[in-house]
Short mmCIF file of C-alpha atoms in Angstrom, two decimals:
data_model
loop_
_atom_site.label_atom_id
_atom_site.label_comp_id
_atom_site.label_asym_id
_atom_site.label_seq_id
_atom_site.Cartn_x
_atom_site.Cartn_y
_atom_site.Cartn_z
CA MET A 1 -0.09 0.03 0.53
CA SER A 2 1.50 3.53 -1.40
CA GLU A 3 1.94 5.82 1.48
CA VAL A 4 -0.91 8.41 -0.15
CA ALA A 5 -3.50 4.97 0.24
CA ALA A 6 -2.45 4.32 3.74
CA ARG A 7 -3.28 8.03 4.72
CA GLU A 8 -6.49 8.17 2.68
CA ARG A 9 -7.48 4.69 4.36
CA ILE A 10 -7.08 6.69 7.71
CA LEU A 11 -9.33 9.38 6.62
CA GLU A 12 -12.03 7.70 5.34
CA THR A 13 -12.49 5.35 7.98
CA GLY A 14 -11.66 7.64 10.65
CA ILE A 15 -10.90 4.84 12.90
CA VAL A 16 -7.93 3.89 13.85
CA ALA A 17 -8.22 0.36 16.15
CA ILE A 18 -5.61 -0.27 19.17
CA ILE A 19 -4.27 -3.74 19.70
CA ARG A 20 -1.78 -3.75 22.39
CA GLY A 21 -0.28 -7.06 24.28
CA ILE A 22 -2.11 -9.64 22.57
CA GLU A 23 -0.84 -13.20 22.33
CA PRO A 24 0.19 -13.60 19.19
CA ASP A 25 -1.85 -16.78 18.35
CA VAL A 26 -5.18 -14.69 18.13
CA CYS A 27 -4.10 -11.62 15.96
CA SER A 28 -4.93 -12.42 13.40
CA GLU A 29 -8.13 -13.37 14.69
CA VAL A 30 -8.42 -10.01 16.56
CA VAL A 31 -7.45 -7.98 13.28
CA ASP A 32 -9.91 -10.03 11.16
CA ALA A 33 -12.55 -9.31 14.02
CA ILE A 34 -12.04 -5.98 13.72
CA ALA A 35 -11.65 -5.02 10.03
CA ALA A 36 -15.31 -7.24 9.96
CA GLY A 37 -16.67 -3.85 11.99
CA GLY A 38 -15.44 -1.82 8.98
CA VAL A 39 -12.83 -0.30 10.75
CA ASP A 40 -9.41 -1.08 8.10
CA ALA A 41 -6.43 0.70 10.02
CA ILE A 42 -5.06 -1.37 12.57
CA GLU A 43 -1.97 -0.54 15.07
CA ILE A 44 0.27 -2.64 16.91
CA THR A 45 1.69 -1.17 19.29
CA ALA A 46 5.63 -1.36 19.44
CA ASN A 47 5.56 -2.38 22.93
CA THR A 48 3.25 -5.36 22.80
CA PRO A 49 5.72 -8.30 22.90
CA GLY A 50 6.65 -9.58 19.16
CA ALA A 51 5.36 -6.09 17.42
CA VAL A 52 7.86 -6.37 15.02
CA GLU A 53 6.86 -10.52 13.84
CA MET A 54 3.31 -9.45 14.73
CA ILE A 55 3.62 -6.66 12.26
CA ARG A 56 5.47 -8.73 9.13
CA ARG A 57 2.93 -11.65 9.40
CA LEU A 58 -0.32 -9.85 9.46
CA SER A 59 0.98 -7.20 7.42
CA ALA A 60 1.72 -10.15 4.53
CA GLU A 61 -1.79 -11.56 5.54
CA HIS A 62 -3.95 -8.56 5.47
CA ASP A 63 -3.93 -7.11 2.40
CA ASP A 64 -7.04 -5.20 2.95
CA VAL A 65 -6.02 -3.65 5.51
CA ALA A 66 -2.90 -0.62 6.88
CA ILE A 67 -1.30 -2.19 9.84
CA GLY A 68 0.75 0.13 11.19
CA ALA A 69 2.77 0.19 14.52
CA GLY A 70 2.38 2.43 17.08
CA THR A 71 4.52 3.96 20.66
CA VAL A 72 7.40 4.00 18.40
CA ILE A 73 10.02 6.58 20.10
CA ASP A 74 12.96 6.54 18.18
CA ALA A 75 14.22 6.30 15.04
CA GLU A 76 15.36 2.78 15.30
CA THR A 77 12.33 1.57 16.15
CA ALA A 78 10.60 3.61 13.05
CA ARG A 79 13.22 1.90 10.95
CA ALA A 80 12.39 -1.34 12.39
CA VAL A 81 8.65 -1.76 11.90
CA GLN A 82 8.85 0.24 8.29
CA LEU A 83 11.15 -2.83 7.29
CA ALA A 84 8.51 -5.61 9.31
CA GLY A 85 6.07 -3.78 7.15
CA ALA A 86 3.87 -1.02 8.87
CA GLU A 87 3.07 0.75 6.53
CA PHE A 88 1.51 3.97 9.12
CA VAL A 89 3.15 5.26 12.88
CA VAL A 90 2.11 6.29 15.58
CA THR A 91 4.99 8.04 18.31
CA PRO A 92 3.70 9.32 21.60
CA THR A 93 5.87 12.63 21.99
CA VAL A 94 7.20 14.38 19.41
CA ASN A 95 10.82 13.30 18.10
CA ALA A 96 12.02 14.73 14.90
CA ASP A 97 14.17 11.79 14.47
CA VAL A 98 11.06 9.36 14.33
CA ILE A 99 9.40 11.87 12.00
CA GLU A 100 12.41 12.15 9.53
CA THR A 101 13.00 8.91 9.73
CA CYS A 102 8.85 7.98 8.23
CA ASN A 103 9.56 10.80 6.08
CA ARG A 104 12.34 9.51 4.29
CA TYR A 105 10.46 6.45 3.56
CA GLU A 106 7.20 7.46 3.01
CA THR A 107 5.28 6.10 5.51
CA PRO A 108 2.54 8.69 6.74
CA ILE A 109 3.14 8.90 10.42
CA ALA A 110 0.82 10.40 13.96
CA THR A 111 2.99 12.48 16.24
CA GLY A 112 1.56 12.58 19.31
CA VAL A 113 0.92 16.14 20.98
CA MET A 114 -0.52 18.13 23.14
CA THR A 115 -0.29 21.57 22.65
CA PRO A 116 -0.43 23.80 20.26
CA THR A 117 3.26 24.43 20.03
CA GLU A 118 3.95 20.62 19.77
CA ALA A 119 1.04 20.32 16.91
CA LEU A 120 2.86 22.96 14.93
CA THR A 121 6.49 21.82 15.57
CA ALA A 122 5.08 18.18 14.98
CA THR A 123 3.30 19.12 11.43
CA GLU A 124 6.27 22.04 10.68
CA ALA A 125 8.94 18.83 10.89
CA GLY A 126 6.56 16.86 8.22
CA ALA A 127 4.54 14.81 10.53
CA ASP A 128 0.72 13.79 8.39
CA PHE A 129 -1.21 13.84 11.95
CA CYS A 130 -1.07 14.62 15.25
CA LYS A 131 -1.71 12.27 17.66
CA LEU A 132 -3.62 14.47 20.49
CA PHE A 133 -2.64 12.51 23.71
CA PRO A 134 -3.99 11.69 26.07
CA ALA A 135 -7.57 13.37 24.53
CA SER A 136 -9.22 11.97 27.76
CA THR A 137 -7.30 14.85 30.19
CA VAL A 138 -8.24 17.49 28.01
CA GLY A 139 -11.41 16.48 26.39
CA PRO A 140 -13.62 18.07 22.69
CA LYS A 141 -12.41 20.91 23.23
CA GLN A 142 -8.94 20.90 23.23
CA VAL A 143 -9.56 19.89 19.20
CA SER A 144 -10.98 22.88 18.59
CA ALA A 145 -8.48 24.90 20.40
CA ILE A 146 -5.90 23.92 18.24
CA ASN A 147 -7.35 24.20 15.31
CA GLY A 148 -8.07 27.89 15.77
CA PRO A 149 -5.25 29.01 15.18
CA LEU A 150 -4.04 25.92 13.46
CA PRO A 151 -6.19 24.67 11.10
CA GLU A 152 -3.56 22.76 9.01
CA VAL A 153 -3.35 20.53 11.66
CA SER A 154 -5.38 16.85 11.06
CA LEU A 155 -5.90 15.95 14.74
CA ILE A 156 -6.51 12.05 15.81
CA PRO A 157 -7.64 12.25 19.67
CA THR A 158 -6.34 8.99 21.47
CA GLY A 159 -6.51 8.07 24.65
CA GLY A 160 -9.40 7.53 26.86
CA VAL A 161 -11.53 7.53 23.07
CA SER A 162 -14.80 5.63 24.08
CA LEU A 163 -18.20 5.55 22.10
CA ASP A 164 -19.35 8.19 25.04
CA ASN A 165 -17.16 10.96 23.96
CA ALA A 166 -16.28 9.95 20.25
CA ALA A 167 -18.51 11.80 18.71
CA ALA A 168 -18.19 15.39 20.77
CA PHE A 169 -14.17 14.73 19.40
CA PHE A 170 -15.28 14.46 16.07
CA ASP A 171 -17.56 17.16 16.28
CA ALA A 172 -14.63 19.39 17.42
CA GLY A 173 -12.82 18.60 13.72
CA ALA A 174 -10.98 15.67 14.39
CA VAL A 175 -10.05 13.96 11.50
CA ALA A 176 -9.81 10.38 12.54
CA LEU A 177 -9.91 8.73 16.75
CA GLY A 178 -7.63 6.65 17.99
CA VAL A 179 -9.90 3.86 19.78
CA GLY A 180 -8.19 1.23 22.15
CA SER A 181 -10.16 -1.20 24.69
CA ALA A 182 -13.46 0.38 23.68
CA ILE A 183 -12.69 -1.39 20.26
CA VAL A 184 -9.61 -3.93 21.31
CA ASP A 185 -12.06 -6.16 24.44
CA GLY A 186 -8.97 -8.15 26.59
CA ASP A 187 -11.81 -9.94 28.38
CA ALA A 188 -13.88 -10.32 25.20
CA ILE A 189 -10.28 -11.85 23.16
CA ASP A 190 -9.50 -13.89 25.90
CA ASN A 191 -13.18 -15.13 26.44
CA GLY A 192 -13.15 -15.88 22.55
CA GLU A 193 -16.00 -14.03 22.10
CA PHE A 194 -13.88 -12.12 18.76
CA GLY A 195 -17.84 -10.61 17.35
CA GLU A 196 -17.92 -8.61 20.18
CA LEU A 197 -14.78 -6.59 18.78
CA THR A 198 -16.64 -6.28 14.87
CA GLU A 199 -19.59 -5.14 16.85
CA ALA A 200 -17.39 -2.22 19.08
CA ALA A 201 -15.98 -1.81 15.36
CA SER A 202 -19.02 -0.99 13.57
CA GLU A 203 -20.12 1.17 15.96
CA PHE A 204 -17.55 3.56 15.93
CA THR A 205 -17.30 3.64 12.01
CA ALA A 206 -21.41 4.14 11.60
CA LEU A 207 -20.89 6.85 14.32
CA ALA A 208 -17.55 8.54 12.46
CA GLU A 209 -19.67 8.63 9.49
CA THR A 210 -22.39 10.39 10.65
CA HIS A 211 -20.07 13.07 12.45
CA ARG A 212 -17.96 13.84 10.14
#
């Protein structure tokens, strides 16, 4: 998938599902379940044990899903996940080296920010998106507060996003949302109830269609 295709997929779907800490033997079933609910941009956090190999496997198996890497905190990790097939990269902080690595190898990047200064710094350095993190700390008003003076910043609130607040984030101007446990329910996975992931993903995609 090209840089443009991966970026557009995030924008079109409006939801990035975040997988953290799952066992490798269920990763394909988890991705299949989420994709069945309409979410086709899925992030595997780099601090998940075996994350690089998981990204390599999922990227090879799922042509119809953009598999990305999250919690990328240095350029070395960014390059490792790129070589494994990650089609986008997500960071928790502003790291110029990571942004440069992603730009060099044409991988879309969502850089973690909280303030207008961080958002502008990341965007001017070449970030495709700014991940407002942790979004639950500041709420939807932070989206409109940043986009007021900086409309060119594409914000993806992440951290504490749920069905209860997702609409408000979209209404405030978010281009997409990063969603973790509200879709990727650990208990449902442990119990083999993958249909619950599909149902949750469907609810979020329907909400994105309505509020953007």
